[in-house]
Amino acid sequence: MAERKGYVATTKFLIASPTKVRPVAHLINKQPCSKALAILANMPQKGAGLISATLKSAIANALNQNSKLDEDMLYVKEIRVDEGPRLKRVWFRARGRADQLLKRMCHITVIVDEKAGE
C-alpha cells in the first residue's frame, strides 16, 4: 500500500541563496508545526521568514483539505530547499573591468502530515 504523501506547499523563485536557507530548514525537519513556527519566529536569518510563510501555507492547505484535522497534530514531514535559476548582474570594478554577480534563487517545498494516532 502506498504511503500518503501529506499536504504540500511550495514557494518558488525566492531571492535567497539555498546554501544559506538549508541550515534553517534542517532545524525544523520532523518537528511539530507549532514548535517549528516558534523556532522560526525567534531566528534572525532571512530564510526563517521565507520558510515560515511556506510552512503557514502548508498548514492552511492541510486544514482546508481535511476539516477533521487538528492543527496540534500536524508535523513537518519533509522540507526541501532546491536551487532555482540565477540572476546574472554586472559588477563594475576598478580600471575598466567588470565581474559577474550571481543573485541566487531557491525553491522551498514543505510537506506536513498528521502524527500517527497515539
PDB file of C-alpha atoms in Angstrom:
ATOM      1  CA  MET A   1       0.000   0.000   0.000  1.00  0.00           C
ATOM      2  CA  ALA A   2       1.384   3.394  -0.985  1.00  0.00           C
ATOM      3  CA  GLU A   3       2.233   5.808   1.791  1.00  0.00           C
ATOM      4  CA  ARG A   4       0.273   9.062   1.843  1.00  0.00           C
ATOM      5  CA  LYS A   5       2.412  11.975   0.732  1.00  0.00           C
ATOM      6  CA  GLY A   6       0.937  14.629   3.042  1.00  0.00           C
ATOM      7  CA  TYR A   7      -0.105  18.225   2.471  1.00  0.00           C
ATOM      8  CA  VAL A   8       2.281  20.256   0.333  1.00  0.00           C
ATOM      9  CA  ALA A   9       3.093  23.955  -0.072  1.00  0.00           C
ATOM     10  CA  THR A  10       5.737  25.288  -2.449  1.00  0.00           C
ATOM     11  CA  THR A  11       7.241  28.748  -2.780  1.00  0.00           C
ATOM     12  CA  LYS A  12       9.353  29.337  -5.873  1.00  0.00           C
ATOM     13  CA  PHE A  13      11.843  31.900  -7.147  1.00  0.00           C
ATOM     14  CA  LEU A  14      12.812  33.381  -3.783  1.00  0.00           C
ATOM     15  CA  ILE A  15      15.903  35.563  -3.988  1.00  0.00           C
ATOM     16  CA  ALA A  16      17.946  33.866  -1.281  1.00  0.00           C
ATOM     17  CA  SER A  17      20.893  31.537  -1.563  1.00  0.00           C
ATOM     18  CA  PRO A  18      19.869  27.902  -0.983  1.00  0.00           C
ATOM     19  CA  THR A  19      23.067  27.270   0.970  1.00  0.00           C
ATOM     20  CA  LYS A  20      22.011  29.942   3.489  1.00  0.00           C
ATOM     21  CA  VAL A  21      18.404  28.719   3.753  1.00  0.00           C
ATOM     22  CA  ARG A  22      19.132  24.978   4.140  1.00  0.00           C
ATOM     23  CA  PRO A  23      20.611  25.111   7.685  1.00  0.00           C
ATOM     24  CA  VAL A  24      17.445  26.871   8.883  1.00  0.00           C
ATOM     25  CA  ALA A  25      15.311  24.227   7.172  1.00  0.00           C
ATOM     26  CA  HIS A  26      17.199  21.357   8.834  1.00  0.00           C
ATOM     27  CA  LEU A  27      16.330  22.739  12.279  1.00  0.00           C
ATOM     28  CA  ILE A  28      12.578  22.265  11.804  1.00  0.00           C
ATOM     29  CA  ASN A  29      12.539  18.965   9.902  1.00  0.00           C
ATOM     30  CA  LYS A  30      10.426  16.304  11.710  1.00  0.00           C
ATOM     31  CA  GLN A  31       9.258  18.868  14.329  1.00  0.00           C
ATOM     32  CA  PRO A  32       5.632  19.560  15.330  1.00  0.00           C
ATOM     33  CA  CYS A  33       4.308  22.541  13.361  1.00  0.00           C
ATOM     34  CA  SER A  34       3.655  24.687  16.427  1.00  0.00           C
ATOM     35  CA  LYS A  35       7.222  24.144  17.665  1.00  0.00           C
ATOM     36  CA  ALA A  36       8.636  24.756  14.176  1.00  0.00           C
ATOM     37  CA  LEU A  37       6.814  28.103  13.903  1.00  0.00           C
ATOM     38  CA  ALA A  38       8.142  29.114  17.326  1.00  0.00           C
ATOM     39  CA  ILE A  39      11.704  28.223  16.314  1.00  0.00           C
ATOM     40  CA  LEU A  40      11.430  30.216  13.073  1.00  0.00           C
ATOM     41  CA  ALA A  41       9.911  33.244  14.820  1.00  0.00           C
ATOM     42  CA  ASN A  42      12.986  33.549  17.054  1.00  0.00           C
ATOM     43  CA  MET A  43      15.629  33.294  14.337  1.00  0.00           C
ATOM     44  CA  PRO A  44      17.286  36.387  12.791  1.00  0.00           C
ATOM     45  CA  GLN A  45      18.009  34.804   9.382  1.00  0.00           C
ATOM     46  CA  LYS A  46      16.143  35.931   6.257  1.00  0.00           C
ATOM     47  CA  GLY A  47      15.469  32.279   5.395  1.00  0.00           C
ATOM     48  CA  ALA A  48      13.491  31.813   8.612  1.00  0.00           C
ATOM     49  CA  GLY A  49      10.841  34.273   7.435  1.00  0.00           C
ATOM     50  CA  LEU A  50      10.667  32.665   3.990  1.00  0.00           C
ATOM     51  CA  ILE A  51      10.289  29.162   5.425  1.00  0.00           C
ATOM     52  CA  SER A  52       7.749  30.385   7.982  1.00  0.00           C
ATOM     53  CA  ALA A  53       5.469  31.728   5.250  1.00  0.00           C
ATOM     54  CA  THR A  54       5.668  28.451   3.320  1.00  0.00           C
ATOM     55  CA  LEU A  55       5.010  26.410   6.472  1.00  0.00           C
ATOM     56  CA  LYS A  56       1.928  28.506   7.319  1.00  0.00           C
ATOM     57  CA  SER A  57       0.669  27.906   3.778  1.00  0.00           C
ATOM     58  CA  ALA A  58       1.156  24.135   4.135  1.00  0.00           C
ATOM     59  CA  ILE A  59      -0.744  24.148   7.437  1.00  0.00           C
ATOM     60  CA  ALA A  60      -3.592  26.122   5.845  1.00  0.00           C
ATOM     61  CA  ASN A  61      -3.670  23.675   2.911  1.00  0.00           C
ATOM     62  CA  ALA A  62      -3.930  20.733   5.313  1.00  0.00           C
ATOM     63  CA  LEU A  63      -6.745  22.299   7.344  1.00  0.00           C
ATOM     64  CA  ASN A  64      -8.710  23.336   4.243  1.00  0.00           C
ATOM     65  CA  GLN A  65      -8.451  19.944   2.542  1.00  0.00           C
ATOM     66  CA  ASN A  66      -9.363  17.924   5.619  1.00  0.00           C
ATOM     67  CA  SER A  67     -11.684  19.584   8.124  1.00  0.00           C
ATOM     68  CA  LYS A  68     -11.193  16.747  10.647  1.00  0.00           C
ATOM     69  CA  LEU A  69      -7.516  17.596  11.182  1.00  0.00           C
ATOM     70  CA  ASP A  70      -6.339  19.200  14.382  1.00  0.00           C
ATOM     71  CA  GLU A  71      -3.585  21.805  13.968  1.00  0.00           C
ATOM     72  CA  ASP A  72      -1.760  20.480  17.057  1.00  0.00           C
ATOM     73  CA  MET A  73      -1.419  17.032  15.451  1.00  0.00           C
ATOM     74  CA  LEU A  74       0.470  18.286  12.361  1.00  0.00           C
ATOM     75  CA  TYR A  75       4.230  17.921  11.996  1.00  0.00           C
ATOM     76  CA  VAL A  76       6.793  18.808   9.317  1.00  0.00           C
ATOM     77  CA  LYS A  77       7.191  15.561   7.414  1.00  0.00           C
ATOM     78  CA  GLU A  78       9.702  16.857   4.890  1.00  0.00           C
ATOM     79  CA  ILE A  79      11.237  20.184   3.905  1.00  0.00           C
ATOM     80  CA  ARG A  80      13.309  20.735   0.774  1.00  0.00           C
ATOM     81  CA  VAL A  81      15.285  23.772  -0.363  1.00  0.00           C
ATOM     82  CA  ASP A  82      16.162  23.388  -4.040  1.00  0.00           C
ATOM     83  CA  GLU A  83      18.260  25.651  -6.209  1.00  0.00           C
ATOM     84  CA  GLY A  84      16.475  27.914  -8.669  1.00  0.00           C
ATOM     85  CA  PRO A  85      17.771  29.968 -11.585  1.00  0.00           C
ATOM     86  CA  ARG A  86      20.426  32.632 -11.105  1.00  0.00           C
ATOM     87  CA  LEU A  87      20.124  36.290 -11.999  1.00  0.00           C
ATOM     88  CA  LYS A  88      23.340  37.425 -13.643  1.00  0.00           C
ATOM     89  CA  ARG A  89      24.312  41.015 -12.975  1.00  0.00           C
ATOM     90  CA  VAL A  90      27.362  43.110 -13.892  1.00  0.00           C
ATOM     91  CA  TRP A  91      29.584  44.246 -11.059  1.00  0.00           C
ATOM     92  CA  PHE A  92      31.834  47.104 -12.205  1.00  0.00           C
ATOM     93  CA  ARG A  93      35.396  47.022 -10.882  1.00  0.00           C
ATOM     94  CA  ALA A  94      38.471  49.202 -10.997  1.00  0.00           C
ATOM     95  CA  ARG A  95      40.413  50.024 -14.186  1.00  0.00           C
ATOM     96  CA  GLY A  96      37.500  49.377 -16.531  1.00  0.00           C
ATOM     97  CA  ARG A  97      36.964  45.746 -15.616  1.00  0.00           C
ATOM     98  CA  ALA A  98      33.712  44.015 -14.767  1.00  0.00           C
ATOM     99  CA  ASP A  99      32.841  40.893 -12.808  1.00  0.00           C
ATOM    100  CA  GLN A 100      29.691  38.833 -12.844  1.00  0.00           C
ATOM    101  CA  LEU A 101      27.457  38.926  -9.760  1.00  0.00           C
ATOM    102  CA  LEU A 102      25.151  35.915  -9.357  1.00  0.00           C
ATOM    103  CA  LYS A 103      21.949  36.514  -7.427  1.00  0.00           C
ATOM    104  CA  ARG A 104      20.874  33.027  -6.442  1.00  0.00           C
ATOM    105  CA  MET A 105      17.278  31.846  -6.082  1.00  0.00           C
ATOM    106  CA  CYS A 106      15.724  28.942  -4.233  1.00  0.00           C
ATOM    107  CA  HIS A 107      12.520  26.918  -4.214  1.00  0.00           C
ATOM    108  CA  ILE A 108      11.139  25.850  -0.810  1.00  0.00           C
ATOM    109  CA  THR A 109       8.841  22.820  -0.506  1.00  0.00           C
ATOM    110  CA  VAL A 110       7.224  21.932   2.831  1.00  0.00           C
ATOM    111  CA  ILE A 111       5.221  18.737   3.406  1.00  0.00           C
ATOM    112  CA  VAL A 112       3.166  18.469   6.592  1.00  0.00           C
ATOM    113  CA  ASP A 113       1.284  15.424   7.753  1.00  0.00           C
ATOM    114  CA  GLU A 114      -0.706  14.242  10.748  1.00  0.00           C
ATOM    115  CA  LYS A 115       1.012  12.308  13.516  1.00  0.00           C
ATOM    116  CA  ALA A 116       0.028   8.698  13.879  1.00  0.00           C
ATOM    117  CA  GLY A 117      -2.728   8.171  16.449  1.00  0.00           C
ATOM    118  CA  GLU A 118      -1.340   7.873  19.950  1.00  0.00           C
TER     119      GLU A 118
END
